[in-house]
XYZ file of C-alpha atoms in Angstrom:
747
model
C -19.131 167.500 -103.325
C -21.683 169.250 -105.574
C -21.254 169.108 -109.342
C -20.515 172.814 -109.333
C -17.642 172.321 -106.870
C -16.186 169.248 -108.558
C -12.852 169.679 -110.347
C -13.276 169.838 -114.107
C -10.918 168.817 -116.894
C -11.149 169.543 -120.609
C -9.307 167.481 -123.224
C -8.994 169.170 -126.624
C -8.229 167.632 -130.006
C -7.106 170.488 -132.297
C -7.027 168.418 -135.491
C -4.168 166.381 -136.806
C -2.836 163.896 -139.333
C -5.795 161.527 -139.301
C -8.598 164.057 -138.905
C -9.795 167.247 -140.541
C -12.423 165.500 -142.638
C -10.852 162.029 -142.679
C -11.460 160.170 -139.405
C -13.808 160.473 -136.452
C -13.180 159.265 -132.940
C -10.165 160.754 -131.046
C -9.791 157.479 -129.097
C -6.523 158.736 -127.579
C -8.358 161.430 -125.613
C -11.245 159.145 -124.733
C -8.836 156.591 -123.259
C -7.213 159.300 -121.128
C -10.599 160.611 -120.011
C -11.668 157.143 -118.871
C -8.380 156.620 -117.029
C -8.648 160.010 -115.309
C -12.196 159.352 -114.120
C -11.225 155.899 -112.849
C -8.258 157.307 -110.905
C -10.155 160.325 -109.552
C -13.939 159.721 -109.544
C -14.451 163.219 -108.159
C -13.351 164.841 -111.419
C -15.566 165.627 -114.418
C -13.911 165.301 -117.831
C -15.136 166.767 -121.115
C -13.694 166.048 -124.564
C -13.780 168.544 -127.434
C -12.871 167.606 -131.006
C -12.338 170.869 -132.873
C -12.552 169.091 -136.235
C -16.081 167.951 -135.402
C -16.876 171.174 -133.538
C -16.507 173.169 -136.754
C -19.456 171.298 -138.236
C -21.656 172.768 -135.503
C -20.677 176.370 -136.183
C -17.810 178.811 -135.624
C -15.405 177.799 -132.874
C -15.508 180.220 -129.947
C -13.316 179.024 -127.087
C -15.139 181.119 -124.497
C -18.365 179.332 -125.432
C -16.655 175.961 -125.063
C -15.556 176.995 -121.576
C -19.065 178.250 -120.813
C -20.527 174.855 -121.719
C -18.362 173.423 -118.958
C -19.904 175.684 -116.367
C -17.573 178.602 -117.010
C -14.445 177.043 -115.577
C -11.956 174.222 -116.012
C -9.185 173.374 -113.594
C -7.153 171.354 -116.088
C -6.973 171.696 -119.870
C -5.134 169.130 -121.970
C -4.425 169.947 -125.632
C -3.136 167.153 -127.848
C -0.117 167.875 -130.033
C -0.335 164.706 -132.085
C 2.103 165.720 -134.815
C 4.675 168.412 -135.476
C 2.262 170.038 -137.916
C 0.125 170.906 -134.881
C 2.873 172.647 -132.901
C 2.190 176.312 -133.681
C -1.557 175.740 -133.528
C -1.284 174.094 -130.113
C 0.879 176.904 -128.745
C -1.723 179.448 -129.882
C -4.604 177.421 -128.455
C -2.710 177.147 -125.187
C -2.300 180.910 -125.007
C -5.976 181.492 -125.648
C -7.048 179.003 -123.013
C -4.521 180.555 -120.623
C -6.170 183.951 -121.139
C -9.612 182.461 -120.499
C -8.539 180.251 -117.578
C -5.517 181.875 -115.904
C -5.552 179.492 -112.916
C -6.011 176.245 -114.838
C -3.265 173.664 -115.270
C -2.416 173.432 -118.963
C -0.898 170.217 -120.278
C 0.014 168.853 -123.694
C 1.186 165.531 -125.062
C 1.403 163.483 -128.238
C 4.127 162.523 -130.692
C 5.603 165.997 -131.060
C 5.437 166.730 -127.356
C 7.157 163.397 -126.720
C 9.893 164.188 -129.234
C 10.441 167.795 -128.136
C 9.127 168.346 -124.580
C 11.442 171.325 -124.087
C 9.546 173.239 -126.775
C 6.582 173.378 -124.390
C 8.453 174.278 -121.224
C 10.761 177.047 -122.454
C 10.524 179.919 -124.894
C 8.422 179.533 -128.020
C 9.674 180.375 -131.548
C 8.291 183.916 -131.318
C 10.271 184.541 -128.138
C 7.262 184.339 -125.854
C 6.710 182.033 -122.928
C 5.039 178.673 -123.297
C 1.509 178.646 -121.877
C 1.852 175.034 -120.715
C 2.518 173.867 -117.173
C 3.059 170.192 -117.972
C 4.177 168.037 -120.902
C 3.408 164.331 -121.175
C 5.907 162.055 -122.918
C 4.564 158.775 -124.307
C 1.256 157.225 -123.235
C -0.958 159.747 -121.506
C -3.165 157.615 -119.275
C -0.765 157.324 -116.332
C 0.470 160.937 -116.186
C -3.003 162.387 -116.787
C -4.492 160.155 -114.086
C -1.872 161.384 -111.629
C -2.600 164.991 -112.596
C -6.308 164.368 -112.022
C -5.608 162.886 -108.594
C -3.292 165.768 -107.716
C -5.958 168.237 -108.766
C -8.514 166.610 -106.481
C -6.028 166.679 -103.593
C -4.954 170.246 -104.330
C -1.309 169.210 -104.629
C 0.458 170.549 -107.724
C 3.207 168.235 -109.108
C 6.721 169.634 -109.042
C 7.912 168.137 -112.337
C 6.809 169.756 -115.572
C 7.731 166.813 -117.840
C 5.740 163.681 -117.031
C 6.519 160.231 -118.417
C 7.291 158.143 -120.315
C 4.937 155.788 -118.513
C 3.734 153.108 -120.910
C 0.426 151.344 -120.371
C 1.710 147.892 -119.467
C -1.519 146.021 -120.182
C -4.155 147.792 -122.308
C -6.688 145.157 -121.251
C -6.614 146.441 -117.674
C -7.496 149.996 -118.649
C -11.112 151.142 -118.246
C -13.212 150.946 -121.429
C -13.338 153.976 -123.707
C -16.496 156.032 -123.104
C -17.741 156.960 -126.581
C -20.616 158.927 -125.062
C -18.132 161.717 -124.386
C -18.492 162.444 -128.121
C -22.307 162.337 -128.113
C -22.437 166.037 -128.999
C -20.867 165.239 -132.369
C -22.866 162.148 -133.274
C -25.462 164.076 -135.352
C -22.736 165.710 -137.484
C -20.079 163.000 -137.444
C -20.909 161.689 -140.909
C -20.709 165.219 -142.307
C -17.080 165.614 -141.303
C -15.730 162.085 -141.745
C -16.406 158.820 -143.522
C -14.083 156.684 -141.420
C -14.090 156.045 -137.675
C -10.978 155.033 -135.783
C -10.138 152.861 -132.813
C -7.009 151.556 -131.042
C -6.578 147.916 -130.035
C -2.856 147.756 -129.178
C 0.145 149.808 -128.067
C 3.794 149.957 -129.024
C 6.036 148.983 -131.917
C 9.384 147.187 -131.541
C 10.622 148.115 -135.014
C 12.919 151.019 -135.772
C 12.100 152.351 -139.250
C 14.475 155.221 -139.935
C 11.827 157.798 -140.877
C 9.218 156.960 -138.224
C 8.260 159.168 -135.289
C 7.081 156.203 -133.199
C 10.439 156.087 -131.411
C 9.630 159.436 -129.782
C 7.158 157.696 -127.453
C 9.903 155.440 -126.031
C 7.503 152.504 -126.334
C 9.091 149.482 -128.020
C 7.046 146.524 -126.754
C 3.826 145.425 -128.451
C 0.813 144.971 -126.125
C -2.787 144.434 -127.167
C -6.247 143.858 -125.812
C -7.196 140.203 -125.716
C -8.791 139.278 -129.063
C -12.325 138.921 -127.677
C -11.915 142.156 -125.705
C -10.783 143.914 -128.876
C -13.879 142.678 -130.714
C -16.049 143.915 -127.855
C -14.480 147.388 -128.071
C -15.267 147.507 -131.778
C -18.881 146.563 -131.094
C -19.155 149.253 -128.436
C -18.101 151.825 -131.040
C -20.555 150.296 -133.529
C -23.361 150.602 -130.980
C -22.505 154.266 -130.409
C -22.048 155.334 -134.026
C -23.761 152.699 -136.198
C -20.891 151.834 -138.510
C -23.082 150.607 -141.370
C -22.185 153.690 -143.444
C -18.583 153.916 -142.243
C -15.238 152.305 -142.801
C -13.376 151.569 -139.572
C -9.654 152.272 -139.205
C -7.732 150.322 -136.571
C -5.149 153.038 -135.987
C -2.538 150.934 -134.166
C 1.059 151.725 -135.089
C 1.434 147.998 -135.747
C -1.542 145.667 -136.003
C -1.273 142.050 -134.937
C 2.457 141.585 -134.435
C 1.925 138.153 -132.849
C 0.624 135.504 -135.229
C -1.590 133.725 -132.689
C -3.222 136.978 -131.543
C -3.738 138.179 -135.103
C -5.449 135.005 -136.238
C -7.590 134.672 -133.124
C -8.743 138.257 -133.623
C -9.557 137.792 -137.321
C -11.420 134.551 -136.632
C -13.425 136.236 -133.860
C -14.223 139.210 -136.089
C -15.370 136.873 -138.864
C -17.709 135.152 -136.391
C -18.956 138.419 -134.925
C -18.538 141.192 -137.508
C -19.189 144.856 -136.898
C -21.441 146.724 -139.304
C -18.578 148.683 -140.894
C -18.396 148.627 -144.674
C -14.741 147.666 -144.384
C -12.158 147.430 -141.577
C -8.821 149.009 -142.493
C -5.545 148.458 -140.614
C -1.750 148.732 -140.943
C 0.353 145.581 -140.721
C 3.855 144.521 -141.715
C 4.287 142.595 -144.967
C 6.785 140.159 -143.477
C 4.328 138.987 -140.790
C 1.715 137.619 -143.169
C 1.023 134.273 -144.764
C -1.739 133.211 -147.123
C -3.834 132.094 -144.131
C -3.848 135.671 -142.827
C -5.146 137.047 -146.121
C -7.837 134.347 -146.206
C -8.907 135.304 -142.676
C -8.979 138.977 -143.659
C -11.311 138.064 -146.495
C -13.699 136.358 -144.059
C -13.466 139.216 -141.546
C -14.042 141.993 -144.140
C -10.599 143.443 -143.421
C -8.297 145.341 -145.788
C -4.589 145.583 -144.886
C -2.283 148.523 -145.505
C 1.480 148.119 -145.840
C 4.452 150.403 -145.411
C 6.337 149.164 -148.469
C 8.362 152.425 -148.609
C 10.595 151.486 -151.579
C 11.031 148.992 -154.372
C 14.806 149.362 -154.328
C 16.591 146.743 -152.164
C 19.314 149.138 -151.024
C 16.774 151.751 -149.957
C 14.755 149.112 -148.086
C 17.923 148.242 -146.171
C 18.697 151.892 -145.496
C 15.173 152.518 -144.205
C 15.734 149.645 -141.719
C 12.543 148.032 -142.875
C 13.320 144.357 -142.283
C 15.874 141.832 -141.164
C 15.248 139.488 -144.126
C 16.080 141.949 -146.875
C 16.379 139.327 -149.608
C 12.763 138.235 -149.123
C 11.010 141.542 -148.430
C 10.125 142.700 -151.940
C 9.313 139.155 -153.062
C 7.016 138.822 -150.039
C 5.093 141.912 -151.119
C 4.562 140.299 -154.515
C 3.308 137.121 -152.854
C 0.916 139.011 -150.586
C -0.441 140.970 -153.556
C -0.973 137.696 -155.412
C -2.849 136.119 -152.503
C -4.985 139.249 -152.155
C -5.840 139.226 -155.856
C -6.668 135.517 -155.746
C -8.917 135.907 -152.680
C -10.446 139.277 -153.570
C -8.968 141.259 -150.667
C -8.305 144.986 -151.198
C -5.055 146.398 -149.862
C -2.892 149.496 -149.977
C 0.813 150.211 -149.909
C 2.804 153.361 -149.286
C 6.139 154.332 -150.789
C 8.392 157.196 -149.759
C 10.141 159.095 -152.544
C 13.168 161.116 -151.486
C 14.098 159.223 -148.318
C 17.697 160.060 -147.366
C 20.048 158.093 -149.577
C 17.621 158.158 -152.510
C 19.138 158.541 -155.972
C 17.645 158.755 -159.430
C 18.663 155.139 -159.922
C 16.849 153.949 -156.779
C 13.709 155.857 -157.813
C 13.715 154.234 -161.243
C 14.220 150.814 -159.650
C 11.202 151.441 -157.416
C 9.099 152.509 -160.388
C 9.904 149.308 -162.297
C 9.016 147.253 -159.231
C 5.695 149.082 -158.775
C 4.814 148.589 -162.434
C 5.122 144.835 -161.886
C 3.261 145.002 -158.572
C 0.272 147.036 -159.777
C 0.096 146.961 -163.560
C 0.941 143.356 -164.312
C -1.357 140.828 -166.006
C -4.523 139.971 -164.101
C -4.963 143.387 -162.514
C -4.600 144.306 -158.851
C -6.733 144.674 -155.750
C -4.307 147.223 -154.312
C -3.950 150.980 -154.358
C -0.770 153.003 -154.020
C 0.089 156.000 -151.875
C 3.152 157.986 -152.959
C 4.581 160.276 -150.283
C 7.489 162.654 -150.265
C 9.961 162.072 -147.451
C 9.246 164.169 -144.365
C 11.768 164.731 -141.614
C 9.943 164.057 -138.340
C 11.490 165.132 -135.030
C 12.209 162.167 -132.819
C 12.698 159.784 -135.746
C 15.992 157.876 -136.006
C 17.031 160.075 -138.937
C 16.391 163.191 -136.877
C 18.165 161.817 -133.822
C 21.139 160.665 -135.936
C 21.040 163.462 -138.469
C 24.755 164.246 -138.560
C 25.518 160.632 -139.371
C 22.880 160.522 -142.114
C 24.184 163.743 -143.633
C 27.715 162.365 -143.669
C 26.774 158.988 -145.148
C 24.200 160.082 -147.749
C 24.820 163.764 -148.420
C 21.239 164.617 -147.413
C 20.632 168.307 -146.761
C 17.758 169.759 -144.719
C 16.946 173.248 -145.958
C 14.798 174.545 -143.083
C 15.133 173.240 -139.552
C 13.190 173.152 -137.311
C 10.512 173.391 -140.007
C 7.604 173.180 -137.548
C 8.478 176.667 -136.260
C 7.385 178.233 -139.577
C 4.320 178.448 -141.732
C 4.176 176.324 -144.908
C 4.923 173.295 -142.756
C 3.613 170.845 -145.331
C 6.283 172.089 -147.742
C 9.132 172.710 -145.323
C 8.861 169.214 -143.820
C 9.652 167.837 -147.297
C 12.268 170.433 -148.295
C 15.201 168.053 -148.138
C 17.866 167.044 -150.650
C 17.838 163.222 -150.378
C 21.493 162.706 -151.261
C 24.566 164.281 -152.773
C 23.402 162.818 -156.115
C 19.785 164.006 -155.972
C 18.494 167.398 -154.879
C 14.959 168.274 -153.828
C 13.871 169.772 -157.130
C 15.061 166.866 -159.269
C 13.518 164.386 -156.854
C 10.236 166.299 -157.023
C 10.269 166.246 -160.823
C 10.963 162.501 -160.910
C 8.177 161.790 -158.434
C 5.628 163.504 -160.653
C 7.051 162.312 -163.956
C 7.540 158.632 -163.107
C 4.857 157.813 -160.546
C 1.940 159.610 -162.165
C 1.582 157.031 -164.997
C 1.415 154.240 -162.407
C -1.187 156.055 -160.305
C -3.249 156.828 -163.401
C -3.005 153.190 -164.488
C -4.252 151.708 -161.212
C -7.959 152.648 -161.700
C -7.997 150.649 -164.930
C -6.195 147.708 -163.323
C -8.192 147.720 -160.049
C -9.949 144.358 -159.964
C -11.603 144.500 -156.531
C -15.410 144.601 -156.699
C -16.415 143.768 -153.117
C -17.729 145.871 -150.195
C -16.638 149.531 -150.041
C -15.150 149.534 -153.543
C -16.031 153.247 -153.739
C -13.871 153.900 -150.656
C -10.822 152.459 -152.397
C -11.604 154.186 -155.682
C -11.716 157.523 -153.826
C -8.327 156.748 -152.299
C -6.969 155.956 -155.768
C -8.383 159.182 -157.228
C -7.024 161.235 -154.316
C -3.526 159.946 -154.991
C -3.790 161.002 -158.630
C -4.848 164.484 -157.464
C -1.916 164.691 -155.046
C 0.529 164.169 -157.884
C -1.298 166.452 -160.330
C 0.379 169.320 -162.215
C -1.333 171.756 -159.829
C 0.234 170.034 -156.821
C 3.635 170.001 -158.513
C 3.307 173.690 -159.357
C 2.450 174.626 -155.793
C 5.509 172.814 -154.440
C 7.925 174.480 -156.858
C 6.307 177.857 -156.191
C 7.011 177.423 -152.484
C 10.571 176.407 -153.347
C 10.961 179.754 -155.146
C 9.357 181.651 -152.269
C 11.525 180.118 -149.564
C 14.703 180.516 -151.605
C 13.877 184.207 -151.838
C 13.139 184.417 -148.108
C 16.401 182.741 -147.125
C 18.428 184.660 -149.705
C 17.355 187.809 -147.906
C 18.224 186.353 -144.496
C 21.648 187.690 -143.613
C 21.882 185.436 -140.555
C 23.046 182.430 -142.567
C 25.087 183.401 -145.664
C 26.251 179.804 -146.178
C 22.693 178.537 -146.370
C 21.725 181.395 -148.681
C 24.567 180.486 -151.044
C 23.383 176.873 -151.216
C 19.819 177.969 -151.944
C 20.429 180.509 -154.662
C 17.331 181.967 -156.247
C 16.372 180.476 -159.598
C 14.989 183.018 -162.099
C 11.454 182.064 -163.044
C 12.210 182.476 -166.719
C 14.977 179.868 -166.368
C 12.894 177.339 -164.440
C 11.751 174.984 -167.178
C 10.284 172.426 -164.766
C 8.083 175.037 -163.114
C 7.009 176.395 -166.507
C 6.012 172.928 -167.733
C 4.069 172.021 -164.590
C 2.378 175.443 -164.557
C 1.244 175.154 -168.159
C -0.159 171.676 -167.532
C -1.921 172.938 -164.409
C -3.459 175.879 -166.282
C -4.677 173.554 -169.007
C -6.330 171.292 -166.448
C -7.924 174.227 -164.607
C -9.253 175.780 -167.814
C -10.684 172.492 -169.032
C -12.369 171.878 -165.676
C -13.885 175.378 -165.921
C -15.331 174.516 -169.326
C -13.160 177.023 -171.197
C -12.501 175.924 -174.761
C -8.873 175.896 -175.855
C -9.579 175.618 -179.572
C -8.970 179.256 -180.534
C -6.081 181.711 -180.304
C -7.401 183.250 -177.070
C -7.854 179.954 -175.221
C -4.442 178.686 -176.287
C -2.752 181.955 -175.327
C -4.245 181.927 -171.812
C -3.029 178.357 -171.436
C 0.460 179.010 -172.818
C 1.457 182.418 -171.429
C 3.320 181.867 -168.122
C 1.006 183.681 -165.712
C 3.432 183.008 -162.871
C 5.841 185.572 -164.361
C 3.385 188.389 -163.633
C 2.422 187.845 -159.975
C 4.160 188.657 -156.675
C 6.226 185.798 -155.351
C 4.050 185.371 -152.262
C 1.093 184.315 -154.457
C 3.178 182.321 -156.918
C 1.616 179.087 -155.666
C -1.809 180.374 -156.766
C -0.809 181.585 -160.230
C -2.215 178.554 -162.053
C -5.640 178.930 -160.459
C -8.563 180.616 -162.201
C -8.930 183.476 -159.742
C -7.922 187.102 -159.377
C -4.658 187.690 -157.498
C -3.632 190.857 -155.698
C -0.593 192.635 -157.129
C 0.147 194.595 -153.971
C -0.784 194.682 -150.304
C -3.701 197.070 -150.853
C -5.538 194.700 -153.176
C -6.568 197.668 -155.327
C -4.659 196.251 -158.285
C -5.069 192.655 -159.377
C -4.260 190.250 -162.130
C -7.691 189.070 -163.231
C -8.829 185.457 -163.292
C -7.926 183.592 -166.466
C -11.548 183.231 -167.537
C -11.910 187.026 -167.344
C -9.249 187.524 -170.024
C -10.888 184.868 -172.176
C -14.248 186.639 -171.914
C -12.691 190.063 -172.534
C -10.662 189.130 -175.599
C -13.355 186.963 -177.135
C -15.823 189.815 -176.707
C -13.350 192.004 -178.596
C -13.073 189.297 -181.269
C -9.315 189.689 -180.951
C -7.522 188.028 -183.848
C -4.044 187.714 -185.391
C -2.967 191.003 -186.958
C -5.107 193.195 -184.658
C -3.862 196.224 -182.741
C -5.054 196.440 -179.128
C -4.895 199.020 -176.366
C -5.068 197.439 -172.895
C -6.108 199.941 -170.201
C -5.179 199.131 -166.602
C -2.741 196.425 -167.597
C -1.113 195.863 -164.188
C 2.060 193.838 -164.525
C 1.322 193.019 -168.155
C -0.217 189.553 -168.109
C -3.250 190.515 -170.189
C -0.996 192.287 -172.676
C 1.202 189.191 -172.906
C -1.851 187.049 -173.669
C -3.097 189.573 -176.229
C 0.361 189.781 -177.787
C 0.338 186.020 -178.262
C -3.114 186.252 -179.912
C -2.379 189.115 -182.336
C 1.006 187.687 -183.298
C 3.897 189.368 -185.096
C 1.612 191.225 -187.518
C -0.322 192.788 -184.637
C 0.557 195.080 -181.742
C -0.442 195.710 -178.130
C -0.023 198.794 -175.969
C -0.742 198.360 -172.267
C -1.203 201.422 -170.038
C -0.885 201.193 -166.246
C -1.347 204.058 -163.768
C 0.884 202.536 -161.055
C 4.517 203.254 -161.916
C 5.898 200.221 -160.095
C 3.477 197.866 -161.808
C 4.188 199.472 -165.177
C 7.922 198.971 -164.622
C 7.311 195.294 -163.835
C 5.224 195.036 -167.017
C 8.029 196.547 -169.111
C 10.474 194.018 -167.689
C 8.247 190.986 -168.196
C 7.128 192.048 -171.688
C 10.589 192.931 -172.977
C 10.867 189.686 -174.916
C 7.629 190.334 -176.857
C 8.554 192.764 -179.628
C 4.912 193.412 -180.511
C 3.947 194.537 -176.982
C 4.766 197.865 -175.319
C 4.072 198.926 -171.720
C 3.445 202.579 -170.786
C 3.178 204.171 -167.356
C 0.195 206.473 -167.623
C -3.444 207.189 -166.897
C -6.035 205.369 -168.996
C -8.104 208.569 -168.903
C -5.358 210.397 -170.818
C -6.807 209.528 -174.203
C -3.897 211.220 -175.976
C -2.022 207.991 -175.219
C -4.415 205.866 -177.226
C -6.702 208.060 -179.340
C -7.731 206.323 -182.556
C -7.483 202.778 -181.207
C -9.772 200.277 -182.905
C -9.847 197.673 -180.136
C -9.639 198.588 -176.451
C -9.822 196.339 -173.375
C -10.281 197.714 -169.858
C -9.080 195.888 -166.739
C -10.969 197.846 -164.065
C -14.573 198.853 -163.372
C -15.176 202.360 -164.726
C -18.610 202.864 -163.176
C -19.808 204.489 -166.409
C -18.149 204.841 -169.804
C -16.385 208.240 -170.022
C -17.511 210.413 -172.915
C -13.859 211.030 -173.806
C -13.267 207.313 -174.313
C -16.040 207.058 -176.863
C -14.653 210.096 -178.634
C -11.155 208.530 -178.652
C -12.350 205.192 -180.003
C -11.872 204.936 -183.772
C -14.907 204.729 -186.023
C -15.659 201.067 -186.522
C -13.862 200.295 -183.263
C -14.862 198.274 -180.213
C -14.238 198.808 -176.505
C -14.961 196.188 -173.829
C -15.034 197.289 -170.199
C -16.498 196.373 -166.808
C -19.188 198.977 -166.078
C -20.879 198.982 -162.663
C -20.516 195.232 -162.347
C -21.383 194.319 -165.944
C -19.082 193.443 -168.821
C -20.116 195.903 -171.523
C -19.286 195.953 -175.237
C -19.247 199.362 -176.937
C -19.325 199.365 -180.751
C -18.767 202.639 -182.596
C -20.079 202.718 -186.127
C -18.528 204.374 -189.156
C -20.798 207.361 -188.668
C -20.029 207.692 -184.972
C -23.190 205.992 -183.725
C -22.596 203.928 -180.586
C -24.261 200.675 -179.567
C -23.886 199.152 -176.131
C -24.624 195.596 -175.027
C -24.042 193.751 -171.776
C -22.504 190.291 -171.527
C -23.385 189.661 -167.875
C -22.244 190.345 -164.337
C -18.541 190.604 -163.482
C -16.402 191.742 -160.560
C -13.324 193.909 -161.152
C -11.237 196.321 -159.088
C -12.342 199.943 -159.167
C -10.905 202.748 -161.274
C -7.927 204.294 -159.413
C -7.562 207.465 -161.500
C -8.214 210.849 -159.889
C -10.038 211.791 -163.076
C -12.581 209.064 -162.461
C -14.506 211.293 -160.040
C -14.685 214.414 -162.206
C -14.618 213.277 -165.815
C -17.896 213.663 -167.756
C -19.669 210.352 -168.149
C -22.372 211.368 -170.623
C -22.434 209.599 -173.983
C -21.219 211.270 -177.158
C -23.539 213.683 -178.967
C -24.463 211.085 -181.586
C -26.147 209.069 -178.847
C -25.565 205.795 -177.006
C -28.085 203.116 -177.891
C -28.708 199.813 -176.137
C -28.518 196.919 -178.586
C -32.031 195.649 -179.237
C -33.685 198.736 -177.728
C -34.706 202.160 -178.999
C -33.114 205.233 -177.589
C -32.171 203.813 -174.170
C -29.445 205.866 -172.487
C -26.452 204.569 -170.515
């Protein structure tokens, strides 16, 4: 059989939980590719990692197919997590259009938990593009598909598996050369490589999706074989600049295996800066930590809670009385021996209460911030409801026993999946919003304290410091603001959904002006953004931009962006915007706006700039904002009603009868050239600041009518929307328009 006639298979990694700039390797697909080629030597198998592919240029699926000779007979697309579901459906449809005769197959955690979602109708009412779904380990089912393809015999069943790999040591070695295309760019997209050394997990943590694979026995490569696999990856990638993640669901469940492996790795280390793995706290003794030190290994733990009742509810251990004490012992051994480690806690797990959160916080303060420092870092996660987890499978029971409430299910059918997966009231005593506030209020001081307490100074210290800093960012005011903004958005969406009145009544909309938590987080986020942009907050203008609630003036669909220093569209056309915060700072400082001033704001949109100006000029001053769009002007009137010194008018900025005689004028759109009528309308001794053909221009009108113009630099604003803009005279006033520092230059 010529190469051209040989059956061809393509395995696609679309990106998932442990990729997208984090890890490199896709060992799951490589293991399946090796198994398929061993079962059917006549088949050619290619592997595409779309995360790595992006580093080589834009992703064009037709070009990927062309690289394979223009055809594939089988295409497998991994659906590792539920976050990938919609993406995988879309990829399947596109490959179906390119390869109408190919067999399309998917598998992974989500496919294992919900195989019917790939065999029936999709959320949009269309048909699934997939022919087959693999449940559990993929090597067996994919090998049988490869053999069937070679024989020309299509399987009758659409759901294949579960078919666990009984002995990983008998599987063919992973062929890393299938990723050779990405080796030159691998370090650009990831700093950590990943590998698997074992299968299965016998534990039954309530939140975990591992149950979906129906694989409850732990099986591993023999220790020396595992070391050899790590060295094969090292030979392919040169791990000297990488950390290596052993991505097993449970590392080293058996004590004898674990210690033999660590001893072998210490004798024959790979070049990785640090080896990172996940292991249970209750399995370890001091000897294990000492071996990890010798083997350059850092352990990660699923602590999940510092509250004994929550630990029991999560089904974390059998020996509940010893679990939290054991974590303290392990942390002490690690500190004594200089071994870095990490632990994860879940905030908002079903059954959580404010009391259990505060108990966890006190425990973590002792664990991380006690005398002598720590060699550990902390990851703080919101609870996420994963399909196939025990909580999902037993949801009615959990709702009855804890009062938990899931606000959007199935969340993976919608956009905003990162938010909707977490949008759960943990208990009848604690709703989502209060839980969110406590997570940010109580855990942030611990996360900010860990960098000062971090006492590890060995290999890859920078790796752990980055992880520590990332956790601080994840619990920042900006992150908190985004979450509450999405809460507002989805409450509004569901309130308008007449299909479920009961759900809409539970999720009543909260007026922004009444949401004190959102206001506080938003203000803190604005302050952080402004400081990072180098904008001083030591004058009235800087403080006003920080303090005025910008979120009150934007459409709800961009509420999550309101704290950012960028322009935001006020309607679908994008012709009207609320300018970036720094733009208002530049505008009002150029005007030298001060308390007691009177300002006319032209093109005020929904009134944010006027609100900022009103805060600056104070009770002794006044602001008039003029907006040509009636709907935006009405919104401005509503939002500005509480500021007695600010008035919104629906009108055309070019109607100077509305503002003739103003001494300070700000313009929120690009006028192209300053209209003659505006200069005439400006009071003697007045100042006008406007964007003019991409420059921020200051116009000063002297007592005698002379006009001086100066430019402050390039800017980008929306264009003038007035019909008069095309016909109005743009010549300067008769007294002349002079460039500052020049003689007789004309505008």
